Every structure is written in C-alpha cells, then in structure tokens.
Tab-separated table of C-alpha atoms in Angstrom:
chain	number	residue	atom	x	y	z
A	1286	MET	CA	-69.800	-64.162	-8.741
A	1287	ARG	CA	-68.000	-61.012	-9.692
A	1288	LYS	CA	-64.339	-61.156	-9.460
A	1289	LYS	CA	-62.885	-58.700	-7.022
A	1290	LYS	CA	-60.271	-56.365	-8.077
A	1291	TYR	CA	-60.732	-53.722	-5.355
A	1292	SER	CA	-61.897	-54.467	-1.835
A	1293	ASN	CA	-64.924	-52.205	-0.961
A	1294	GLN	CA	-67.575	-53.617	1.462
A	1295	ASN	CA	-70.494	-51.628	0.137
A	1296	VAL	CA	-69.821	-52.490	-3.507
A	1297	ASP	CA	-69.528	-56.161	-2.523
A	1298	ASN	CA	-72.872	-56.057	-0.675
A	1299	TYR	CA	-74.479	-54.296	-3.597
A	1300	TYR	CA	-73.589	-57.341	-5.918
A	1301	SER	CA	-74.578	-59.911	-3.288
A	1302	SER	CA	-78.127	-58.403	-2.949
A	1303	LEU	CA	-78.474	-58.357	-6.849
A	1304	GLU	CA	-77.764	-62.139	-6.749
A	1305	LYS	CA	-80.538	-62.599	-4.279
A	1306	GLY	CA	-83.193	-60.908	-6.408
A	1307	ALA	CA	-83.382	-57.376	-4.973
A	1308	SER	CA	-84.230	-54.437	-7.205
A	1309	PRO	CA	-81.119	-52.646	-8.686
A	1310	GLU	CA	-82.695	-49.135	-8.203
A	1311	ASN	CA	-83.461	-49.787	-4.476
A	1312	LEU	CA	-80.175	-51.321	-3.890
A	1313	PHE	CA	-78.396	-48.399	-5.718
A	1314	SER	CA	-80.241	-45.818	-3.552
A	1315	GLN	CA	-79.582	-47.635	-0.342
A	1316	SER	CA	-75.856	-48.081	-1.190
A	1317	LEU	CA	-75.419	-44.438	-1.617
A	1318	SER	CA	-77.193	-43.575	1.587
A	1319	ASP	CA	-74.967	-46.135	3.329
A	1320	MET	CA	-71.725	-44.707	1.826
A	1321	THR	CA	-69.559	-42.316	3.863
A	1322	PRO	CA	-67.210	-39.659	2.559
A	1323	GLU	CA	-64.390	-41.980	3.059
A	1324	ASP	CA	-65.913	-44.393	0.605
A	1325	PHE	CA	-66.178	-41.759	-2.070
A	1326	LEU	CA	-62.597	-40.805	-1.475
A	1327	GLY	CA	-61.151	-44.242	-1.593
A	1328	GLY	CA	-61.212	-44.645	2.217
A	1329	GLU	CA	-59.466	-41.581	3.016
A	1330	SER	CA	-60.966	-38.360	4.584
A	1331	GLN	CA	-60.437	-34.996	3.282
A	1332	ALA	CA	-58.580	-34.136	6.503
A	1333	VAL	CA	-56.206	-36.903	5.975
A	1334	ILE	CA	-55.523	-35.798	2.350
A	1335	SER	CA	-55.215	-32.223	3.273
A	1336	GLU	CA	-52.628	-33.243	5.845
A	1337	LYS	CA	-50.650	-35.301	3.434
A	1338	GLN	CA	-50.609	-32.310	0.900
A	1339	LYS	CA	-49.291	-30.067	3.732
A	1340	LYS	CA	-46.702	-32.661	4.568
A	1341	LYS	CA	-45.473	-32.659	0.929
A	1342	LYS	CA	-45.376	-28.954	0.818
A	1343	ARG	CA	-43.442	-28.841	4.070
A	1344	ASN	CA	-41.097	-31.569	2.666
A	1345	ALA	CA	-40.597	-29.498	-0.616
A	1346	SER	CA	-40.067	-26.326	1.510
A	1347	ASN	CA	-37.505	-28.199	3.634
A	1348	ALA	CA	-35.664	-29.416	0.595
A	1349	VAL	CA	-35.455	-25.830	-0.721
A	1350	SER	CA	-34.229	-24.605	2.542
A	1351	ASN	CA	-31.489	-27.414	2.731
A	1352	VAL	CA	-30.222	-26.464	-0.775
A	1353	PHE	CA	-29.946	-22.893	0.181
A	1354	ILE	CA	-28.205	-23.734	3.532
A	1355	LEU	CA	-25.839	-25.960	1.463
A	1356	LEU	CA	-25.116	-23.156	-0.978
A	1357	PHE	CA	-24.638	-20.727	1.686
A	1358	GLY	CA	-22.218	-23.121	3.506
A	1359	LEU	CA	-20.254	-23.572	0.380
A	1360	CYS	CA	-20.028	-19.820	-0.169
A	1361	PHE	CA	-19.063	-19.199	3.348
A	1362	MET	CA	-16.223	-21.900	3.126
A	1363	PHE	CA	-15.003	-20.564	-0.172
A	1364	CYS	CA	-14.890	-16.938	1.222
A	1365	LEU	CA	-13.176	-18.206	4.269
A	1366	TYR	CA	-10.652	-19.922	2.073
A	1367	LYS	CA	-9.975	-16.830	0.155
A	1368	ILE	CA	-9.422	-14.691	3.313
A	1369	VAL	CA	-6.931	-17.228	4.640
A	1370	ASP	CA	-5.240	-17.458	1.257
A	1371	ILE	CA	-4.993	-13.636	1.182
A	1372	LEU	CA	-3.646	-13.461	4.755
A	1373	ALA	CA	-1.090	-16.291	3.924
A	1374	GLN	CA	-0.020	-14.315	0.726
A	1375	TYR	CA	0.392	-11.159	2.926
A	1376	ARG	CA	2.583	-13.067	5.305
A	1377	THR	CA	4.678	-14.691	2.616
A	1378	ALA	CA	5.313	-11.288	1.023
A	1379	ASP	CA	6.253	-9.675	4.333
A	1380	LYS	CA	8.762	-12.430	5.104
A	1381	ILE	CA	10.373	-12.173	1.662
A	1382	TYR	CA	10.667	-8.322	1.492
A	1383	ASP	CA	11.288	-7.708	5.171
A	1384	VAL	CA	14.405	-9.813	5.178
A	1385	ILE	CA	15.693	-7.946	2.028
A	1386	ALA	CA	14.732	-4.585	3.395
A	1387	ASP	CA	16.456	-5.186	6.753
A	1388	ASP	CA	19.536	-6.444	5.031
A	1389	PHE	CA	19.671	-3.459	2.695
A	1390	ALA	CA	18.978	-0.900	5.467
A	1391	GLY	CA	21.623	-2.454	7.654
A	1392	ALA	CA	24.203	-2.203	4.774
A	1393	LEU	CA	23.168	1.468	4.156
A	1394	ALA	CA	23.506	2.312	7.822
A	1395	ALA	CA	26.936	0.806	7.937
A	1396	ALA	CA	27.953	2.637	4.781
A	1397	GLU	CA	26.827	6.026	6.285
A	1398	GLU	CA	28.615	5.342	9.469
A	1399	LYS	CA	31.689	4.450	7.595
A	1400	MET	CA	31.596	7.781	5.791
A	1401	ALA	CA	30.797	9.704	8.922
A	1402	ILE	CA	33.971	8.428	10.695
A	1403	GLY	CA	36.133	8.967	7.566
A	1404	LEU	CA	37.366	5.396	7.024
A	1405	PRO	CA	38.780	4.456	3.789
A	1406	ARG	CA	35.828	3.062	1.803
A	1407	ASP	CA	37.425	-0.463	1.367
A	1408	ALA	CA	38.785	-0.735	4.950
A	1409	HIS	CA	36.230	-3.188	6.164
A	1410	GLY	CA	33.796	-5.702	4.572
A	1411	ALA	CA	33.666	-7.154	1.120
A	1412	PRO	CA	36.162	-5.536	-1.351
A	1413	MET	CA	34.558	-2.902	-3.389
A	1414	GLN	CA	34.326	-3.035	-7.184
A	1415	SER	CA	35.951	-0.476	-9.438
A	1416	PHE	CA	33.993	1.370	-12.106
A	1417	GLU	CA	35.890	-0.634	-14.687
A	1418	GLN	CA	34.836	-3.891	-13.141
A	1419	ILE	CA	31.235	-2.703	-13.119
A	1420	LYS	CA	31.404	-1.581	-16.747
A	1421	THR	CA	32.685	-5.089	-17.780
A	1422	GLN	CA	29.587	-6.507	-16.305
A	1423	GLY	CA	27.241	-4.456	-18.520
A	1424	ALA	CA	26.471	-1.405	-16.240
A	1425	VAL	CA	26.700	2.017	-17.697
A	1426	ILE	CA	28.284	4.771	-15.629
A	1427	TYR	CA	26.261	7.780	-15.860
A	1428	GLU	CA	27.735	11.329	-16.531
A	1429	PRO	CA	25.120	13.727	-15.316
A	1430	SER	CA	23.448	16.259	-17.498
A	1431	LYS	CA	23.529	19.882	-17.008
A	1432	GLY	CA	21.350	21.006	-14.085
A	1433	VAL	CA	21.802	17.824	-12.234
A	1434	ASP	CA	23.913	17.776	-9.082
A	1435	LYS	CA	26.915	15.275	-9.236
A	1436	LEU	CA	27.897	14.010	-5.837
A	1437	SER	CA	30.913	12.133	-4.854
A	1438	SER	CA	30.117	9.289	-2.452
A	1439	SER	CA	31.743	6.118	-1.188
A	1440	ARG	CA	28.216	5.039	0.021
A	1441	PHE	CA	27.480	4.103	-3.688
A	1442	MET	CA	30.489	1.835	-3.794
A	1443	GLN	CA	29.502	0.271	-0.530
A	1444	MET	CA	25.892	-0.264	-1.792
A	1445	LEU	CA	27.142	-1.954	-5.034
A	1446	VAL	CA	27.990	-5.078	-2.898
A	1447	LYS	CA	24.391	-5.317	-1.800
A	1448	LEU	CA	23.094	-4.783	-5.312
A	1449	GLU	CA	25.455	-7.523	-6.671
A	1450	GLU	CA	24.009	-9.767	-3.786
A	1451	LEU	CA	20.486	-9.079	-5.009
A	1452	LYS	CA	21.473	-9.806	-8.605
A	1453	ASP	CA	22.914	-13.198	-7.587
A	1454	ASN	CA	19.538	-14.092	-6.284
A	1455	ASN	CA	17.715	-12.718	-9.318
A	1456	GLN	CA	19.468	-11.775	-12.506
A	1457	ASP	CA	16.459	-9.409	-13.403
A	1458	THR	CA	17.631	-7.000	-10.537
A	1459	PHE	CA	17.601	-3.447	-11.585
A	1460	GLY	CA	18.279	-1.673	-8.329
A	1461	TYR	CA	16.616	-0.750	-5.159
A	1462	ILE	CA	13.942	1.853	-4.414
A	1463	SER	CA	13.344	3.721	-1.172
A	1464	VAL	CA	10.807	6.395	-0.031
A	1465	PRO	CA	11.644	7.840	3.385
A	1466	GLY	CA	8.678	7.668	5.813
A	1467	THR	CA	6.964	5.008	3.994
A	1468	LYS	CA	6.985	1.144	3.687
A	1469	VAL	CA	8.454	1.605	0.244
A	1470	SER	CA	11.805	-0.173	0.687
A	1471	TYR	CA	12.060	-2.995	-2.165
A	1472	PRO	CA	14.339	-4.545	-4.694
A	1473	LEU	CA	13.569	-3.325	-8.245
A	1474	VAL	CA	13.416	-5.798	-11.046
A	1475	LYS	CA	12.867	-5.668	-14.881
A	1476	GLY	CA	11.606	-8.704	-16.716
A	1477	ASN	CA	10.906	-9.453	-20.343
A	1478	ASP	CA	7.337	-8.250	-20.150
A	1479	ASN	CA	5.010	-6.344	-17.792
A	1480	GLU	CA	3.092	-9.464	-16.795
A	1481	TYR	CA	5.351	-11.785	-15.034
A	1482	TYR	CA	6.193	-9.643	-11.858
A	1483	LEU	CA	2.616	-8.762	-11.387
A	1484	LYS	CA	2.202	-12.215	-9.785
A	1485	HIS	CA	5.741	-13.242	-8.949
A	1486	SER	CA	7.902	-11.871	-6.167
A	1487	PHE	CA	11.584	-10.993	-6.273
A	1488	THR	CA	12.546	-14.464	-5.478
A	1489	GLU	CA	10.193	-15.545	-8.350
A	1490	THR	CA	7.755	-17.220	-6.016
A	1491	THR	CA	4.143	-17.074	-7.303
A	1492	LEU	CA	2.669	-14.398	-5.095
A	1493	LYS	CA	-0.288	-11.981	-5.619
A	1494	ALA	CA	1.760	-9.066	-4.170
A	1495	GLY	CA	4.099	-9.455	-7.124
A	1496	ALA	CA	7.200	-7.357	-7.149
A	1497	ILE	CA	8.017	-3.725	-7.791
A	1498	PHE	CA	9.284	-3.746	-11.419
A	1499	VAL	CA	10.437	-1.499	-14.151
A	1500	ASP	CA	8.652	-1.340	-17.509
A	1501	PHE	CA	10.398	-3.883	-19.729
A	1502	ARG	CA	10.594	-1.255	-22.471
A	1503	ASN	CA	12.949	0.839	-20.381
A	1504	SER	CA	16.684	0.523	-20.601
A	1505	PHE	CA	18.615	-1.127	-17.522
A	1506	SER	CA	20.311	2.229	-17.056
A	1507	LEU	CA	18.232	5.042	-15.550
A	1508	SER	CA	20.337	7.508	-17.408
A	1509	ASP	CA	19.263	6.297	-20.912
A	1510	ASN	CA	15.543	6.572	-20.014
A	1511	LYS	CA	13.818	9.822	-20.442
A	1512	ASN	CA	10.955	8.349	-18.501
A	1513	THR	CA	11.578	5.439	-16.368
A	1514	VAL	CA	8.165	3.656	-15.417
A	1515	ILE	CA	7.898	1.536	-12.345
A	1516	TYR	CA	4.834	-0.541	-11.378
A	1517	GLY	CA	3.708	-1.875	-7.938
A	1518	HIS	CA	0.446	-3.125	-6.575
A	1519	ASN	CA	-1.566	-1.149	-4.085
A	1520	MET	CA	-1.898	-3.802	-1.297
A	1521	GLU	CA	-4.677	-3.393	1.236
A	1522	ASN	CA	-2.152	-4.387	4.043
A	1523	GLY	CA	-0.021	-1.341	3.301
A	1524	ALA	CA	2.661	-3.164	1.309
A	1525	MET	CA	4.191	-2.566	-2.053
A	1526	PHE	CA	3.180	0.744	-3.557
A	1527	HIS	CA	0.270	1.395	-1.102
A	1528	SER	CA	2.210	3.895	1.014
A	1529	VAL	CA	3.481	6.031	-1.987
A	1530	LEU	CA	-0.075	7.450	-1.702
A	1531	LYS	CA	1.309	9.593	1.085
A	1532	TYR	CA	2.311	11.940	-1.648
A	1533	LEU	CA	-1.504	12.738	-1.750
A	1534	GLU	CA	-0.617	14.679	1.372
A	1535	GLU	CA	0.615	18.089	0.481
A	1536	ASP	CA	3.322	18.376	3.206
A	1537	PHE	CA	4.725	14.967	2.397
A	1538	PHE	CA	4.492	15.920	-1.441
A	1539	ARG	CA	6.465	18.952	-0.859
A	1540	SER	CA	9.147	17.634	1.551
A	1541	THR	CA	9.997	14.015	0.491
A	1542	ASP	CA	12.166	12.775	-2.364
A	1543	LEU	CA	12.459	9.302	-3.704
A	1544	THR	CA	15.794	7.427	-3.976
A	1545	ILE	CA	16.863	4.617	-6.383
A	1546	TYR	CA	20.019	2.688	-5.798
A	1547	THR	CA	21.358	1.230	-9.162
A	1548	PHE	CA	24.485	-0.272	-10.563
A	1549	ASP	CA	25.417	3.059	-12.120
A	1550	GLY	CA	24.749	5.409	-9.231
A	1551	ILE	CA	22.268	6.394	-6.437
A	1552	PHE	CA	19.542	8.663	-8.082
A	1553	THR	CA	17.436	11.019	-6.086
A	1554	TYR	CA	14.120	12.393	-7.578
A	1555	GLU	CA	11.916	15.353	-6.530
A	1556	ILE	CA	8.333	14.505	-6.904
A	1557	PHE	CA	6.536	17.147	-9.110
A	1558	SER	CA	3.132	15.424	-9.746
A	1559	ILE	CA	0.496	13.125	-8.508
A	1560	TYR	CA	-2.932	12.597	-9.815
A	1561	GLU	CA	-5.662	9.867	-10.473
A	1562	THR	CA	-6.089	8.705	-14.080
A	1563	THR	CA	-6.917	5.427	-15.970
A	1564	ALA	CA	-5.129	2.489	-17.377
A	1565	ASP	CA	-5.578	3.646	-20.973
A	1566	ASP	CA	-3.844	7.072	-20.340
A	1567	ASP	CA	-0.508	7.533	-21.733
A	1568	TYR	CA	1.179	8.705	-18.554
A	1569	PHE	CA	3.734	5.771	-18.808
A	1570	ARG	CA	5.118	6.637	-22.283
A	1571	VAL	CA	8.688	5.698	-22.621
A	1572	TRP	CA	9.314	6.780	-26.240
A	1573	PHE	CA	9.060	10.167	-27.485
A	1574	SER	CA	9.326	11.660	-31.116
A	1575	GLY	CA	11.857	14.262	-30.068
A	1576	ASP	CA	12.999	16.638	-27.166
A	1577	SER	CA	10.016	18.989	-27.701
A	1578	ASP	CA	7.534	15.990	-27.463
A	1579	PHE	CA	9.256	14.837	-24.243
A	1580	VAL	CA	9.315	18.446	-22.690
A	1581	GLU	CA	5.746	18.875	-23.436
A	1582	PHE	CA	4.711	15.470	-22.052
A	1583	CYS	CA	6.584	16.454	-18.755
A	1584	LYS	CA	4.723	19.835	-18.518
A	1585	ASP	CA	1.375	18.156	-19.275
A	1586	GLU	CA	1.969	15.692	-16.396
A	1587	GLU	CA	2.800	18.553	-14.070
A	1588	ARG	CA	-0.249	20.395	-15.009
A	1589	GLN	CA	-2.531	17.474	-13.969
A	1590	SER	CA	-1.039	17.309	-10.535
A	1591	LYS	CA	-2.996	17.754	-7.464
A	1592	PHE	CA	-0.317	19.961	-5.967
A	1593	HIS	CA	2.219	22.191	-7.731
A	1594	LYS	CA	5.784	23.360	-6.898
A	1595	GLU	CA	7.743	26.399	-7.830
A	1596	GLY	CA	10.974	26.205	-9.827
A	1597	ILE	CA	10.372	22.776	-11.563
A	1598	GLU	CA	11.843	23.252	-15.060
A	1599	PHE	CA	11.987	20.695	-17.831
A	1600	GLY	CA	14.488	20.400	-20.714
A	1601	PRO	CA	15.746	17.981	-23.359
A	1602	ASP	CA	18.433	16.509	-20.781
A	1603	SER	CA	15.691	16.050	-18.032
A	1604	ARG	CA	15.280	12.612	-16.682
A	1605	ILE	CA	11.961	11.668	-14.934
A	1606	ILE	CA	10.510	8.739	-13.121
A	1607	THR	CA	6.893	7.474	-13.100
A	1608	LEU	CA	5.374	5.330	-10.458
A	1609	SER	CA	2.173	3.657	-11.297
A	1610	THR	CA	-0.257	1.872	-8.898
A	1611	CYS	CA	-3.897	0.927	-8.819
A	1612	ILE	CA	-6.854	2.706	-7.232
A	1613	SER	CA	-8.602	0.330	-4.850
A	1614	GLY	CA	-12.077	-0.539	-5.819
A	1615	VAL	CA	-11.650	0.936	-9.399
A	1616	THR	CA	-10.894	-1.703	-12.160
A	1617	ASP	CA	-9.018	0.619	-14.472
A	1618	GLY	CA	-8.224	3.333	-11.995
A	1619	ARG	CA	-4.642	4.254	-11.483
A	1620	TYR	CA	-2.456	6.821	-9.556
A	1621	ALA	CA	0.407	8.410	-11.513
A	1622	ILE	CA	3.242	9.867	-9.619
A	1623	HIS	CA	6.082	11.669	-11.360
A	1624	GLY	CA	9.506	12.896	-10.200
A	1625	ILE	CA	12.414	14.738	-11.744
A	1626	LEU	CA	15.983	13.681	-11.364
A	1627	LYS	CA	17.646	15.838	-8.779
A	1628	SER	CA	20.970	14.399	-7.913
A	1629	ILE	CA	23.390	11.373	-8.491
A	1630	GLU	CA	25.759	9.907	-6.135
A	1631	ARG	CA	28.647	7.729	-7.492
C-alpha cells in the first residue's frame, strides 16, 4: 500500500483500483474525468484564490495608508509644536521688552515734566551723576563736531540713571534706541561678536527674537564711530526691527528722526537712506581708509535710497548710523537704513 503524504480522495482511489487489477490507462482517464477544478488547484477554487489575492492587496494598501497617516500625524504634531513654541517665544520677548520700555518711557516722561516745570535737575529722584563720575566709569563725553547742534539738557542727566540701571542688569548695555511712531523702543547691547545677541535677549535669555545690538567692531562711544551699525530681527509679530520698515513710507521717511540714549549723550539722527540689499553687501562697513573713503561711502548709500532729501551733506566729521534687518522670506535679503547725526543733548 502507498504511503500517504497528501490527502486526496481521487488519487487514493486510483491506487486502490490498480491494486485490484484495473487498467492504468482506463483508471487515469476516469480519474481525470472525475476531478474537479478544486482538485487541480489543491482544493481551492479560483474565486477563493482571487479573493485572497484581493485581500492581500487590500492589506498592503491599508498598511501604506496607515504609514502615510502616521507620517502626516507626526508632521502635524511637529508643526503644531513649532507654532506653539514661536508664540511662546513672542510672549516671552514681549514680557521682557515691554517692562523695560514702559520703565524707560516713564522715566523719560518724568524727566520732560521736570524740565517743563523748571525744577532743579536733582530735586527729586535718585541723585544724578556728574560728568566726572561718568568719565571714571569709562564713558567718553562727546564734543560735537562742526555742523552738529549741541543742546543743553537736564533730561540727559535724568536718563543716565535709567541707563545705569540697565547696565546693572547687563554689562553689555550700550544705550537705548527709540523711533517715534513705531514699536522700536529697546535697550541696545554690544557683545563680543555679532552672533550671541541674535539668539539671546537683553536679559541673556535664549530667545529667537534676540536683542537689538551694535556691531562688536564699533566703539562703545557713538562719537568715535564714523558708522555705527545696529542689527535687529524683523519679527513677524511686529517686534524688534519690524516696524523700522515704516521708513519705506515716504511721509514717515521725511518726517521721523531716530534717537539713541547713551552714556555720553542723547543722539538724534535724520534718516537719509533706505533700500533693499543683500547680506554680502558692504553697507555695514565700520572702517574706512580715510576721510574721502568715508564721505564717498555716505554718498553711495544715499544714492541707493528709495527716497531722497534736500540739504543732506557729508563731510569728514559726519557721523552716521546704519540699521540692518532681514527681508522676510529672502534668506540673504536685507534692508539697510542710514541716518546722519543731527543733534546731541548732554
């Protein structure tokens, strides 16, 4: 008797008939006629196999769909995290700088009120420092060059108190910058490079908004710099240097000066140029080969401006300021804004 390895009734019957003396040819023909499609296909119909194949395809398709859904979910969660992080960064920056701005604005208002009613400059509040005291702390008292208005102001002495308070919080304090009609009202810092304050606030907290900072190659004294370069991010929520782009409006360009409060005076600048450029341009030069090189640089920056003013003149004793911020959506795009020193209060 044949040993069975597979169970198939028709095959078993075939071998059983042979053992009984039946003709192999007849048995083979009969067995073929008796077999069904299921016998040829191992007992499964084509419909069953087709259904299994469809099921496998559906399973494979579902697996791919599940992978895509998972990837989409992960991307969504990452984007949501980034949005929440950005909003949190904005709130943190607002808290830090709003407190400083309110404090500085309050002190400035008090100083102006004091001047208006004619009180002695040291009649109220913290004792004012003398120029000699300021000099011993490393500040340089600027004697204005020809063509720059020299103003006498007790407001400067009042504001020194606030600047000293800022310096107590951060030794890199350079001064305070303000542009009327904008959100630009921030402490100025100057670090050891041009990288640190791109991602750190005035309080040295890690922050994408960074700080408004002076080029590390500049001197701490505005009067010593032919071109003082100041950097700030162009934040989408309107913070930092975003609103200096109001100078792209002609009326604002022609009517609005910029003020910087420092340890050696209150400096007011008249804006004479604004234009789009790139990060590899030399608009932020701080060193010049000589007076003629500097004067030609100033004229070149003025020529590139979107708007032009009458009566702007440059000379060897001129002092200018450059604001630099990014162009949104352009990796190496920059806005350059230049102003010339107009007056000094001290």
